[in-house]
Coordinates of N, CA and C in Angstrom, one line a residue:
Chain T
X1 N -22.3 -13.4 -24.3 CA -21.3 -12.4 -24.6 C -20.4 -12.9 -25.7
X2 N -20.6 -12.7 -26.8 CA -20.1 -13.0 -27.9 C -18.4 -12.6 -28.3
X3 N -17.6 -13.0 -28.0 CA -16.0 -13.1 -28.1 C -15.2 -12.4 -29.4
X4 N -13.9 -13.0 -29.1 CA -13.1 -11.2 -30.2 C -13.6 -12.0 -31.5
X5 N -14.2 -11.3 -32.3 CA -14.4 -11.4 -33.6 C -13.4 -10.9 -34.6
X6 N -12.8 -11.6 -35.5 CA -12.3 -11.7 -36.8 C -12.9 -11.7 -38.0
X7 N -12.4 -10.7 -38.7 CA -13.1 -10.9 -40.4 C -11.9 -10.2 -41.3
X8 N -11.5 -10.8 -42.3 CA -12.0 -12.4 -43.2 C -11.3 -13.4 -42.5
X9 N -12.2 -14.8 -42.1 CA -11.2 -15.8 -41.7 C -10.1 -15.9 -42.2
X10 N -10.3 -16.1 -43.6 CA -9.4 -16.4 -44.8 C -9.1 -15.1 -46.0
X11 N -7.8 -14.5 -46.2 CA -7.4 -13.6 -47.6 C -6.5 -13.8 -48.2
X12 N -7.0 -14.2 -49.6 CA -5.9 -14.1 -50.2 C -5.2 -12.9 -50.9
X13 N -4.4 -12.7 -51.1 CA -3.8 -11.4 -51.8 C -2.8 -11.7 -52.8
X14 N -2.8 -10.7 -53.9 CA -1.6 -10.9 -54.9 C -0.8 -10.4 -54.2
X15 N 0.5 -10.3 -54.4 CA 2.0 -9.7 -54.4 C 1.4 -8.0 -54.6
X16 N 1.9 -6.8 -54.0 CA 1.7 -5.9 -54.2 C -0.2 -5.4 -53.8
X17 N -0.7 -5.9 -53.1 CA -2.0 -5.8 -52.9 C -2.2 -4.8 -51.5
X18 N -3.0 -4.6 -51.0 CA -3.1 -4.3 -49.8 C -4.5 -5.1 -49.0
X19 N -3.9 -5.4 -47.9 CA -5.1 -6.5 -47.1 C -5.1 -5.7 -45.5
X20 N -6.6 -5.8 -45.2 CA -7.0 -5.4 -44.7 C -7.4 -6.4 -43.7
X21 N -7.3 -6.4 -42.2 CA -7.8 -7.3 -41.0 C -8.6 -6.2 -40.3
X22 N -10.1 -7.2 -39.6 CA -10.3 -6.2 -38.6 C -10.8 -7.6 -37.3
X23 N -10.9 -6.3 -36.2 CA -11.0 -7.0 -35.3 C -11.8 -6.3 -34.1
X24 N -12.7 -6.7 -33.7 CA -13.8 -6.4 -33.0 C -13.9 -7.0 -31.7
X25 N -13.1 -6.3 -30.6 CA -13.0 -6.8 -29.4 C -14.1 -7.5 -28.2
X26 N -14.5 -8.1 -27.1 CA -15.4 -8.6 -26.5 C -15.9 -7.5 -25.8
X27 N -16.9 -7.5 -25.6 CA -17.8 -6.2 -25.2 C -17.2 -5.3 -24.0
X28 N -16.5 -3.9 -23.7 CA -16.6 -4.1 -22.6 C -14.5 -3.7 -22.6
X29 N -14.5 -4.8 -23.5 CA -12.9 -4.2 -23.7 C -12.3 -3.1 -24.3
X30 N -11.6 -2.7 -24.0 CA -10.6 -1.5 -24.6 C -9.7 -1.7 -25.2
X31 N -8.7 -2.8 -24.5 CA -7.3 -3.3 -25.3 C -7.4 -4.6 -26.1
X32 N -6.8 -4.1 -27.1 CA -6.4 -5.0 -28.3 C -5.2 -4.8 -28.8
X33 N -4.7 -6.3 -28.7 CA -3.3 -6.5 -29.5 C -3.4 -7.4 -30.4
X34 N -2.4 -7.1 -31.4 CA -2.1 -7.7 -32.8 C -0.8 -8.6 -32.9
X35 N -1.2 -9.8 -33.0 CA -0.1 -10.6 -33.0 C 0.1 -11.4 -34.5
X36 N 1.2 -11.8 -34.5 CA 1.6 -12.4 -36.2 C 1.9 -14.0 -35.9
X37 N 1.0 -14.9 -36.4 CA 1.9 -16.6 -36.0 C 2.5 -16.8 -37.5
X38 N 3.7 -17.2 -37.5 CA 4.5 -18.0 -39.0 C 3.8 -19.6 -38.7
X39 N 3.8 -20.2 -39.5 CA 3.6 -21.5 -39.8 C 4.6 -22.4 -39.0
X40 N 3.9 -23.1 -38.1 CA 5.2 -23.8 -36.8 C 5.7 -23.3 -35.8
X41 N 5.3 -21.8 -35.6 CA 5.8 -21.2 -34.7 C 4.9 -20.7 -33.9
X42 N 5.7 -19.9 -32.6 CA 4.7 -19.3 -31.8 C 4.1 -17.8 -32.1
X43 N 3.1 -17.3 -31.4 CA 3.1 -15.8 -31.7 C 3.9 -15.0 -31.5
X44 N 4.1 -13.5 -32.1 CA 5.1 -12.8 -31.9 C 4.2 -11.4 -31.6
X45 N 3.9 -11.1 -30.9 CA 3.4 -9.6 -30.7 C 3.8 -8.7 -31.8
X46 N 3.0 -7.5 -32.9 CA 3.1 -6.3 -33.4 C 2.6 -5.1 -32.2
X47 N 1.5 -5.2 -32.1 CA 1.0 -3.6 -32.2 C 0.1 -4.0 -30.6
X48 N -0.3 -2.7 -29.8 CA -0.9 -3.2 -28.6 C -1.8 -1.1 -28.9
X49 N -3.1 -1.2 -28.7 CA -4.2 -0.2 -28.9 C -5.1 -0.1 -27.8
X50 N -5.1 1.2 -27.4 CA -6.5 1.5 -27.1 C -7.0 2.6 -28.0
X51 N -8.4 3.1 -27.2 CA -9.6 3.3 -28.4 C -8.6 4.5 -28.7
X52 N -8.5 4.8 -30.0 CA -7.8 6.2 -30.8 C -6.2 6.1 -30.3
X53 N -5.7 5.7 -29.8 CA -3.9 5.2 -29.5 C -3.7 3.8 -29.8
X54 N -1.8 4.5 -30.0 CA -1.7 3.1 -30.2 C -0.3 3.4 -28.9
X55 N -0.6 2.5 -28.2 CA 0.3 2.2 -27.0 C 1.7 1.6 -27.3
X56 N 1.8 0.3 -28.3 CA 2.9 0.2 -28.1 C 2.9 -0.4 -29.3
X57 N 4.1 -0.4 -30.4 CA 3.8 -0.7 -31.4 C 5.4 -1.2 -31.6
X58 N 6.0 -1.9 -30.9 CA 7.5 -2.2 -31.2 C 7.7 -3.5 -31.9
X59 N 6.4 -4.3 -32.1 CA 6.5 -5.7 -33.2 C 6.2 -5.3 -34.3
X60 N 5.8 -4.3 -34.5 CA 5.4 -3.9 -36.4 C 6.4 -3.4 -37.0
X61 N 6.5 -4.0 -38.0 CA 7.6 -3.5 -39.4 C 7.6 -2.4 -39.4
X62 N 8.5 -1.3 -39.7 CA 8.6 0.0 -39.8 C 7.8 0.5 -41.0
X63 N 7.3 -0.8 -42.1 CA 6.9 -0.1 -43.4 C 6.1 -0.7 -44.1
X64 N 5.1 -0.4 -44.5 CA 3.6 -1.2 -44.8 C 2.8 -1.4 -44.1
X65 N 3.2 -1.3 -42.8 CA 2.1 -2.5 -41.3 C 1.7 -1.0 -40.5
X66 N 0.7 -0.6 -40.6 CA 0.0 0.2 -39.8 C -1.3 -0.3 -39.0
X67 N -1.8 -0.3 -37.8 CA -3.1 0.1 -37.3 C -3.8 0.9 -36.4
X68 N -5.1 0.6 -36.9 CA -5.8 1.7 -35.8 C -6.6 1.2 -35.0
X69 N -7.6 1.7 -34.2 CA -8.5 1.8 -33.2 C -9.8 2.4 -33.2
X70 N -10.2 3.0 -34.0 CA -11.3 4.2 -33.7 C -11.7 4.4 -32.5
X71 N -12.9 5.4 -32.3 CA -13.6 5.9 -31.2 C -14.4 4.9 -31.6
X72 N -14.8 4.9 -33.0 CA -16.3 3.9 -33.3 C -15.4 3.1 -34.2
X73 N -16.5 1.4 -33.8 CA -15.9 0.6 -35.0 C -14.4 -0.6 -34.7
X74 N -14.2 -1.2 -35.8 CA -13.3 -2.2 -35.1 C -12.1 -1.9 -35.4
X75 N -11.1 -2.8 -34.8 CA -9.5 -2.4 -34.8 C -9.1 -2.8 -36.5
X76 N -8.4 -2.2 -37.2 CA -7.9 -2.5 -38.2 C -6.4 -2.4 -38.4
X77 N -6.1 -4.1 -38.9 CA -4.6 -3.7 -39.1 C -4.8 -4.1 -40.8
X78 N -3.7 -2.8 -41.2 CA -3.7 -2.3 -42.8 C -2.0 -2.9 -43.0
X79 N -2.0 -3.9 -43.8 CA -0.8 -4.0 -44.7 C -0.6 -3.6 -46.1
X80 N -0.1 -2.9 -46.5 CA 0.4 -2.7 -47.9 C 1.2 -3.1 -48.7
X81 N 1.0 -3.2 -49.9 CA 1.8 -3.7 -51.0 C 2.4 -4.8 -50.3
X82 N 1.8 -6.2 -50.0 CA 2.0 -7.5 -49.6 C 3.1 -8.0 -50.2
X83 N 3.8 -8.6 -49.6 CA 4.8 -9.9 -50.5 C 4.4 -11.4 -49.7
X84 N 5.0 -12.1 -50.1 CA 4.7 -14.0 -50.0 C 5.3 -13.5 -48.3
X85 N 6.3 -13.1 -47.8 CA 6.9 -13.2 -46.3 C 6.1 -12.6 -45.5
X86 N 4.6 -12.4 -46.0 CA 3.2 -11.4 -44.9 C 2.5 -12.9 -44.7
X87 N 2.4 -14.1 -45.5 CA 1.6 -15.1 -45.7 C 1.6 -15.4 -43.7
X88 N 0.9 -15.5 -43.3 CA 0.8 -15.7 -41.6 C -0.9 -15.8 -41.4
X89 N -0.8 -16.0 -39.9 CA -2.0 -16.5 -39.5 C -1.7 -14.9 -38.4
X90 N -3.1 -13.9 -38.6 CA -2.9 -12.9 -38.0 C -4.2 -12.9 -36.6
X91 N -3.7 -12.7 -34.9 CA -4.7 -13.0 -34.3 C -4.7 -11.5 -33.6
X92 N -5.8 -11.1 -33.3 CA -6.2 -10.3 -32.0 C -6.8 -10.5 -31.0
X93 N -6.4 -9.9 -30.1 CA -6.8 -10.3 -28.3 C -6.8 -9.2 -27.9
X94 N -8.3 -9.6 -27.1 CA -8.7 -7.9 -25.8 C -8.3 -8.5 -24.9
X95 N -8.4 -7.3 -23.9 CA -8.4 -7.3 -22.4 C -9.3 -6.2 -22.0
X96 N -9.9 -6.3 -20.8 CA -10.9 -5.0 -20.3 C -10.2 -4.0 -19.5
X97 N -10.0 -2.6 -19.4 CA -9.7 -2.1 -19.4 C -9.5 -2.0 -17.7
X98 N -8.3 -0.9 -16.9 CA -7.8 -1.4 -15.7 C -6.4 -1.4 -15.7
X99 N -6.4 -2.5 -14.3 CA -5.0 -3.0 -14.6 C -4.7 -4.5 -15.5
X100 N -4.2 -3.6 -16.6 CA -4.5 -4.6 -17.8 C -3.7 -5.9 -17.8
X101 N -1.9 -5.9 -17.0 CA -1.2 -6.9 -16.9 C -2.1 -8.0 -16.1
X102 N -3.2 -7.7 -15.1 CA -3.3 -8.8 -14.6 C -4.6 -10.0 -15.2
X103 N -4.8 -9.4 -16.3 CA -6.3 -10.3 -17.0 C -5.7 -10.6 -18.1
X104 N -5.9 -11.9 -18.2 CA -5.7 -12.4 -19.2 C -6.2 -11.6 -20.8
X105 N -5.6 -12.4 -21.5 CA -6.0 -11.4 -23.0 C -7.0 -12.6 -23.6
X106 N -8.3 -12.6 -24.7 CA -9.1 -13.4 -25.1 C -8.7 -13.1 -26.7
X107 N -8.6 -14.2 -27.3 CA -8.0 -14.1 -28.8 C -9.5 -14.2 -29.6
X108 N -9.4 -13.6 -31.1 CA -10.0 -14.1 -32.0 C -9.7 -15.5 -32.7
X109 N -10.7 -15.8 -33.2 CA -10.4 -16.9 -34.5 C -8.6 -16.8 -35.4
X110 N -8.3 -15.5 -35.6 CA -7.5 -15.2 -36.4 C -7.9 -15.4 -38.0
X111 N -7.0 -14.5 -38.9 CA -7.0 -14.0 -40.3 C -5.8 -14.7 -40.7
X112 N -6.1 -15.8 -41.3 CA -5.2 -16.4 -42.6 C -4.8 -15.6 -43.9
X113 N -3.7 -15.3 -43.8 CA -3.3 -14.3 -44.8 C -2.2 -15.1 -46.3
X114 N -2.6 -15.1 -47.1 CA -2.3 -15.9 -48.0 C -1.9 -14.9 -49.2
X115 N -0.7 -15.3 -49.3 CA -0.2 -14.0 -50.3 C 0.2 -14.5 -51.6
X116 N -0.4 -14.5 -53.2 CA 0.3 -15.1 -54.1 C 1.4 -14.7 -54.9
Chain U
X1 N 16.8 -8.9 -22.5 CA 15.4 -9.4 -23.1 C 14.6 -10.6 -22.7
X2 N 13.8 -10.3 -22.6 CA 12.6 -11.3 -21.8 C 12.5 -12.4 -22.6
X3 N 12.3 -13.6 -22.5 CA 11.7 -14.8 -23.2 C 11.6 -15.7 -22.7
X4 N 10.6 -16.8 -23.1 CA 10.0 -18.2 -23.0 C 10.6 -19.1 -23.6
X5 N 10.8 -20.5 -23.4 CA 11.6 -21.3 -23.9 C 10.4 -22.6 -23.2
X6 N 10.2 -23.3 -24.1 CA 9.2 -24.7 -24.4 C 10.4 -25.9 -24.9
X7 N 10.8 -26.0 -24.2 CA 12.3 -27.0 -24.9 C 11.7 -28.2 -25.4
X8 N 10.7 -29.1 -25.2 CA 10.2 -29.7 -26.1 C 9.3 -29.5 -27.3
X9 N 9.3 -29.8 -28.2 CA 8.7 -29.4 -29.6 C 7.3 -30.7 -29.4
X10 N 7.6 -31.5 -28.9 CA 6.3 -32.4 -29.0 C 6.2 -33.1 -27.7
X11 N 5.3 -33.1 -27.0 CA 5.6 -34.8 -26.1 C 4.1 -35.6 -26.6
X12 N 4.6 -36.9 -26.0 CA 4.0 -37.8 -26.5 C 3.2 -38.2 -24.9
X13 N 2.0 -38.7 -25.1 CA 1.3 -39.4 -23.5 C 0.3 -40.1 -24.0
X14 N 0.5 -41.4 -23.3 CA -0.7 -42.4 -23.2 C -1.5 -41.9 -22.4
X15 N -3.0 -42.5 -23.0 CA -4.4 -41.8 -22.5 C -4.3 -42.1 -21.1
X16 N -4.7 -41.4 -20.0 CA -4.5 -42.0 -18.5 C -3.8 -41.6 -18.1
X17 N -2.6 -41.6 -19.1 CA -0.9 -41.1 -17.9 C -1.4 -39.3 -17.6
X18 N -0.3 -39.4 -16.6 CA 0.3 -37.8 -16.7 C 0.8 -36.9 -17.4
X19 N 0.5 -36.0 -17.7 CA 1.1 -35.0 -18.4 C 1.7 -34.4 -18.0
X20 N 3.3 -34.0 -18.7 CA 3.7 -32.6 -18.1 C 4.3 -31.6 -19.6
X21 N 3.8 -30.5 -19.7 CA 4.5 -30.0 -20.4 C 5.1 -28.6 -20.0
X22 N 6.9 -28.8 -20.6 CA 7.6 -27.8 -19.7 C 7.6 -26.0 -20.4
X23 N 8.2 -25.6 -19.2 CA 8.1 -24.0 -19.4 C 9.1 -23.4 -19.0
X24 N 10.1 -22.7 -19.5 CA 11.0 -22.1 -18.3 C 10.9 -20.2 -19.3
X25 N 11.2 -19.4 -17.8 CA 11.1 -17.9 -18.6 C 12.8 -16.8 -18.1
X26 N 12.6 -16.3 -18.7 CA 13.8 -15.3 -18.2 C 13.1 -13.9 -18.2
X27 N 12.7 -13.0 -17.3 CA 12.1 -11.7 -16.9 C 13.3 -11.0 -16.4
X28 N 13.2 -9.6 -16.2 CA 14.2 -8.7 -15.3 C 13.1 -8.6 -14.2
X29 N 11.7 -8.5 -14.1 CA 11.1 -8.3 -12.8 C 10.4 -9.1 -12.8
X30 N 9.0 -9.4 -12.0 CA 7.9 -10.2 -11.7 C 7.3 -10.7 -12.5
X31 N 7.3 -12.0 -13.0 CA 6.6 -12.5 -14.0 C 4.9 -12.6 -14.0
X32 N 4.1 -12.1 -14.8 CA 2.6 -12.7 -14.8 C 2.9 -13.9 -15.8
X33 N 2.5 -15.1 -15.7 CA 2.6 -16.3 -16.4 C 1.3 -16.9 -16.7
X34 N 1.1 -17.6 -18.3 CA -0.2 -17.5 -18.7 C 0.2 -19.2 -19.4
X35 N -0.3 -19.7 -19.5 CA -0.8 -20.8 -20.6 C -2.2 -20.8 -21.5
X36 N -1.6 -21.4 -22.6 CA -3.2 -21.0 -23.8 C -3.1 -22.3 -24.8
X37 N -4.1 -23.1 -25.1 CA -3.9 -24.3 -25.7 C -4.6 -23.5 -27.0
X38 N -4.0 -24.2 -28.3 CA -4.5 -23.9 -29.8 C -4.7 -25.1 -30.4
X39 N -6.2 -25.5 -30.8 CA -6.4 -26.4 -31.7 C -6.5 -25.6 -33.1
X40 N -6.6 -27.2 -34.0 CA -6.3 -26.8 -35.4 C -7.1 -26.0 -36.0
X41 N -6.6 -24.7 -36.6 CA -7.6 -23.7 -37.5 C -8.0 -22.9 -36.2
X42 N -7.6 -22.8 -35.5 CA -8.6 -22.4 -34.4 C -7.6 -21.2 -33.5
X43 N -8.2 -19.8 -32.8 CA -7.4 -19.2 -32.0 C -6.9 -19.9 -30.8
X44 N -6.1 -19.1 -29.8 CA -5.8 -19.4 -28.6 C -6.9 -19.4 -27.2
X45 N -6.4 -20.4 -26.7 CA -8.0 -20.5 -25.5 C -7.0 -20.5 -24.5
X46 N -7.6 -19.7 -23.5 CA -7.1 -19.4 -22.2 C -7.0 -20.5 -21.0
X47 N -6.0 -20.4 -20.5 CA -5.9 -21.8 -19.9 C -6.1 -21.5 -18.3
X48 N -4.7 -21.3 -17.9 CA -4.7 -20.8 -16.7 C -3.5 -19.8 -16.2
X49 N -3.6 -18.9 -15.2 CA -2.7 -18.3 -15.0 C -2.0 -18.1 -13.8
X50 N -0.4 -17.3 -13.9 CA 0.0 -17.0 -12.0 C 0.3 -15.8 -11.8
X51 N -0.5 -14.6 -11.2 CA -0.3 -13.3 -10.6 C 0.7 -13.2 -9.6
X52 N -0.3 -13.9 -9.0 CA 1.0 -13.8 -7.3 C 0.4 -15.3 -6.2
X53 N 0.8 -15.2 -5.0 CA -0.1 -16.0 -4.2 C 0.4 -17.5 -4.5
X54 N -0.7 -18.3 -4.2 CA -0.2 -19.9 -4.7 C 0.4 -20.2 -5.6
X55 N 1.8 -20.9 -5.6 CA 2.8 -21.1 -6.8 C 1.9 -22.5 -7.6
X56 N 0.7 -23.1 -6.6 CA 0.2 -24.3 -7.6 C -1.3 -23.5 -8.2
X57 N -1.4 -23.3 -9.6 CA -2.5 -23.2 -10.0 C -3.6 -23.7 -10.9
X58 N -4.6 -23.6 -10.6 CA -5.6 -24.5 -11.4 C -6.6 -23.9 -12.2
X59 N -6.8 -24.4 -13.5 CA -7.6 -23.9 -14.6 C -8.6 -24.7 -15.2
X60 N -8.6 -24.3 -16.4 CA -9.2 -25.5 -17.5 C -9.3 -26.6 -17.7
X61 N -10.5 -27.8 -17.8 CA -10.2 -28.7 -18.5 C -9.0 -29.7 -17.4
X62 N -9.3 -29.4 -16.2 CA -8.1 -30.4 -15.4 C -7.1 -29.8 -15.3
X63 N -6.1 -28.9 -15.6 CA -4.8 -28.8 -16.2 C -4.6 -28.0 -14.8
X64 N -3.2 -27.9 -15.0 CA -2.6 -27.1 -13.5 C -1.6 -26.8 -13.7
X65 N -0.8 -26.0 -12.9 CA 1.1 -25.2 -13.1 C 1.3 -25.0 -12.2
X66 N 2.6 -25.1 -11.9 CA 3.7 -25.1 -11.1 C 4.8 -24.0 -11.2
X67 N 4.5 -22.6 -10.6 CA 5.5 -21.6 -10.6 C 6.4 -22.1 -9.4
X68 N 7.6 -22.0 -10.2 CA 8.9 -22.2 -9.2 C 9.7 -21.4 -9.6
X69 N 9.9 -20.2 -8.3 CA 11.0 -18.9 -9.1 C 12.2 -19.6 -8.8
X70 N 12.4 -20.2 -8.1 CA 14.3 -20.5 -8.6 C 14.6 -21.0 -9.9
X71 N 13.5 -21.8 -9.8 CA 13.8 -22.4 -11.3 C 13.6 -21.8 -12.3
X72 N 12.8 -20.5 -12.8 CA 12.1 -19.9 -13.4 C 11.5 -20.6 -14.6
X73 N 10.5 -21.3 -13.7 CA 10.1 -22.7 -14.8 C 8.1 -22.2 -13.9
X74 N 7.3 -23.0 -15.1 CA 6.0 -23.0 -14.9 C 5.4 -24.3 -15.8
X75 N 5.7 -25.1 -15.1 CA 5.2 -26.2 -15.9 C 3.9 -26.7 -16.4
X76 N 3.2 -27.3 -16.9 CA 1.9 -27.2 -17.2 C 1.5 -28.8 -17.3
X77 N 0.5 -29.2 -16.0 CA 0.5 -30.7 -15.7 C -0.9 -30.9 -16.0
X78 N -1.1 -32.5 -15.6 CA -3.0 -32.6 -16.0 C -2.3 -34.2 -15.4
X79 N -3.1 -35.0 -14.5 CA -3.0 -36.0 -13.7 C -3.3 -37.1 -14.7
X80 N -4.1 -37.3 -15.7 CA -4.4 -38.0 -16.2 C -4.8 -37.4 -17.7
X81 N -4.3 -37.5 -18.7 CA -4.4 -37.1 -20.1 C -5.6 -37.6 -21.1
X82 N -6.4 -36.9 -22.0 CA -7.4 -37.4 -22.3 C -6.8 -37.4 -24.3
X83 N -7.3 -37.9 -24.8 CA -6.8 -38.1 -26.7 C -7.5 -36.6 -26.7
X84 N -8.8 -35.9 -26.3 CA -9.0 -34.6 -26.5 C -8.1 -33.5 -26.1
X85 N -7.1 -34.0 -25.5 CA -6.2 -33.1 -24.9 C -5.1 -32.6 -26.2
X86 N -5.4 -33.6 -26.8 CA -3.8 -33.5 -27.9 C -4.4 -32.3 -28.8
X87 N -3.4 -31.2 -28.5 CA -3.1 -29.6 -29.2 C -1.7 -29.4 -29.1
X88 N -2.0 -27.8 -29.3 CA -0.4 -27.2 -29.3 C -0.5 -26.0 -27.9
X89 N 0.6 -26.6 -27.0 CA 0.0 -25.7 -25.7 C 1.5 -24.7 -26.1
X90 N 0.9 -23.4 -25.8 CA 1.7 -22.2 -25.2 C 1.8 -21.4 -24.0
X91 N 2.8 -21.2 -23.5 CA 3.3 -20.4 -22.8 C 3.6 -19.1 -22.6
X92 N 3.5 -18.1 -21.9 CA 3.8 -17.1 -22.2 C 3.4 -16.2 -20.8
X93 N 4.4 -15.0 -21.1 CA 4.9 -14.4 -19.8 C 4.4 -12.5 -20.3
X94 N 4.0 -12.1 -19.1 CA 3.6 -10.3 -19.3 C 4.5 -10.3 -18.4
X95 N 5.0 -8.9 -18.7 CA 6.0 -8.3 -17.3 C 4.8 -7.5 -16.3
X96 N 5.1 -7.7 -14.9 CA 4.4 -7.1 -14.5 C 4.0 -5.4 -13.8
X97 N 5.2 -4.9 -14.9 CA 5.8 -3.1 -15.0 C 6.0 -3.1 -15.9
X98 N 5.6 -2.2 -16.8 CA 5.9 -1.6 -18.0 C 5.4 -2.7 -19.0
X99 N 6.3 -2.4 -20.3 CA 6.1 -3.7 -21.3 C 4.7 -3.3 -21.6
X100 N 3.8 -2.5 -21.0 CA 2.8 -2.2 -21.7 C 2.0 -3.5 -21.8
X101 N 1.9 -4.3 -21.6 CA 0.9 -5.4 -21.3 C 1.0 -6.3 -22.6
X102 N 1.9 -6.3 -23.6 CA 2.4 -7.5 -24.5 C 2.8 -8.6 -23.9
X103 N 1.9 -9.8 -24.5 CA 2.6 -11.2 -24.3 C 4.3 -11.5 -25.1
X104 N 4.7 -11.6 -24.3 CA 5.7 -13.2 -24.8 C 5.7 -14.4 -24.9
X105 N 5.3 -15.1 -26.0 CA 5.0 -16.4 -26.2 C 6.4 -17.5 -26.0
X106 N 6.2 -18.6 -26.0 CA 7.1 -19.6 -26.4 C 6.7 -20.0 -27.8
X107 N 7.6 -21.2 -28.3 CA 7.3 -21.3 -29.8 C 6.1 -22.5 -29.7
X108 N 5.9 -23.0 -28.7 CA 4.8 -23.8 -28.4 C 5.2 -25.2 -28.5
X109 N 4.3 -26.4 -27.4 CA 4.7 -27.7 -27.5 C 3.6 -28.4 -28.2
X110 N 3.7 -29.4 -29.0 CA 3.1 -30.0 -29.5 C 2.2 -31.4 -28.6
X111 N 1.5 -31.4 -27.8 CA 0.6 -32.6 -27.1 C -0.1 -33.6 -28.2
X112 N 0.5 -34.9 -28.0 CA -0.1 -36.3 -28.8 C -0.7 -37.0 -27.5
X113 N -1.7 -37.3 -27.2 CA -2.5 -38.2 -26.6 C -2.6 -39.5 -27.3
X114 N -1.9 -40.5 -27.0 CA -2.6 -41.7 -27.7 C -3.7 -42.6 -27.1
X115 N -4.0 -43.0 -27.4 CA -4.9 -44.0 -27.0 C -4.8 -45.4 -26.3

């Protein structure tokens, strides 16, 4: 059973670019959330999705930071017009659907976001 | 507002000793309580966790925790420490109503195993 997949490990982006993360949950799961790590610090929760909603979304910046879920296909979180303060290590984690508080969440690799 | 606090930034342990690394949380209801070790370049691995039931619990890799609600602490122990042990452990708490199922992390402790 092959685990949350991440792609691109690694992006770099200019200043004003738009970067694209996706994320591809463990077979089986429904929920995925989007978390942001700074360099030295802990994660901070953005965004929490199921398939076609987005449940809860009170960590994302009001402006640039959108994502989705499809019916088909993987989760994508879309930033726009980047600056140097997006530069983070970006992770996603499923859970299987239920009662979601009691299962732990399984992370991806995470997306190195590198902004010039 | 809910949060985790990791009051140490690093601890240090000789190979063999004990480990403890601390945890304390502040919830308004029932805490679900999680630990996740991160090696370098690498995502979060799931460690172990506390629903309800036995306040002692055991997971991964030897490791175990200590829910104490007076204290509102969940410590994260291992009897004997291995140099493979040394990562960055986190903590982190889901409410068990509402909150919609987001973690709250701590800022994480730094484990040195020496040799």
């Amino acid at each position: 059973n092959a685990g949350v997949m991440q792609n691109p490990r690694h992006l770099v982006r200019r200043r004003g670019q738009e970067a694209r993360l996706r994320c591809s949950p463990m077979k089986g799961h429904s929920h995925v959330y989007w978390y942001r790590q700074l360099p030295e610090e802990g994660l901070k929760f953005m965004v929490y999705l199921q398939k076609e909603n987005i449940i809860d979304e009170s960590g994302m910046p009001k402006e640039r930071f959108s994502a989705e879920f499809p019916k088909e296909g993987p989760s994508i979180l879309r930033i726009q017009q980047v600056v140097r303060g997006d530069s983070a290590a970006y992770f996603c984690a499923s859970s299987p659907p239920g009662t979601g508080a009691l299962y732990e969440q399984y992370f991806g690799p995470g997306t190195r976001l590198t902004v010039t | 507002a809910q949060s985790v606090a990791q009051p140490e930034d690093q601890v240090n342990v000789a190979e063999g000793n004990p480990l403890t690394v601390k945890c304390t949380y502040s919830v308004s209801g029932n805490p679900y309580l999680f630990w996740y070790v991160q090696y370098p370049n690498r995502g979060l691995q799931f460690l172990l966790k506390y629903i309800t039931g036995d306040n002692l619990v055991k997971g991964s890799y030897g490791f175990e925790a200590e829910f104490n609600k007076s204290q509102t602490s969940f410590h994260l122990k291992k009897p004997s420490a291995l140099v493979s042990d040394s990562a960055l452990y986190f903590c982190a708490v889901r409410l068990s109503s509402g909150g919609y199922n987001k973690l709250i992390f701590g800022a994480g402790t730094r484990l040195a195993v020496h040799p």
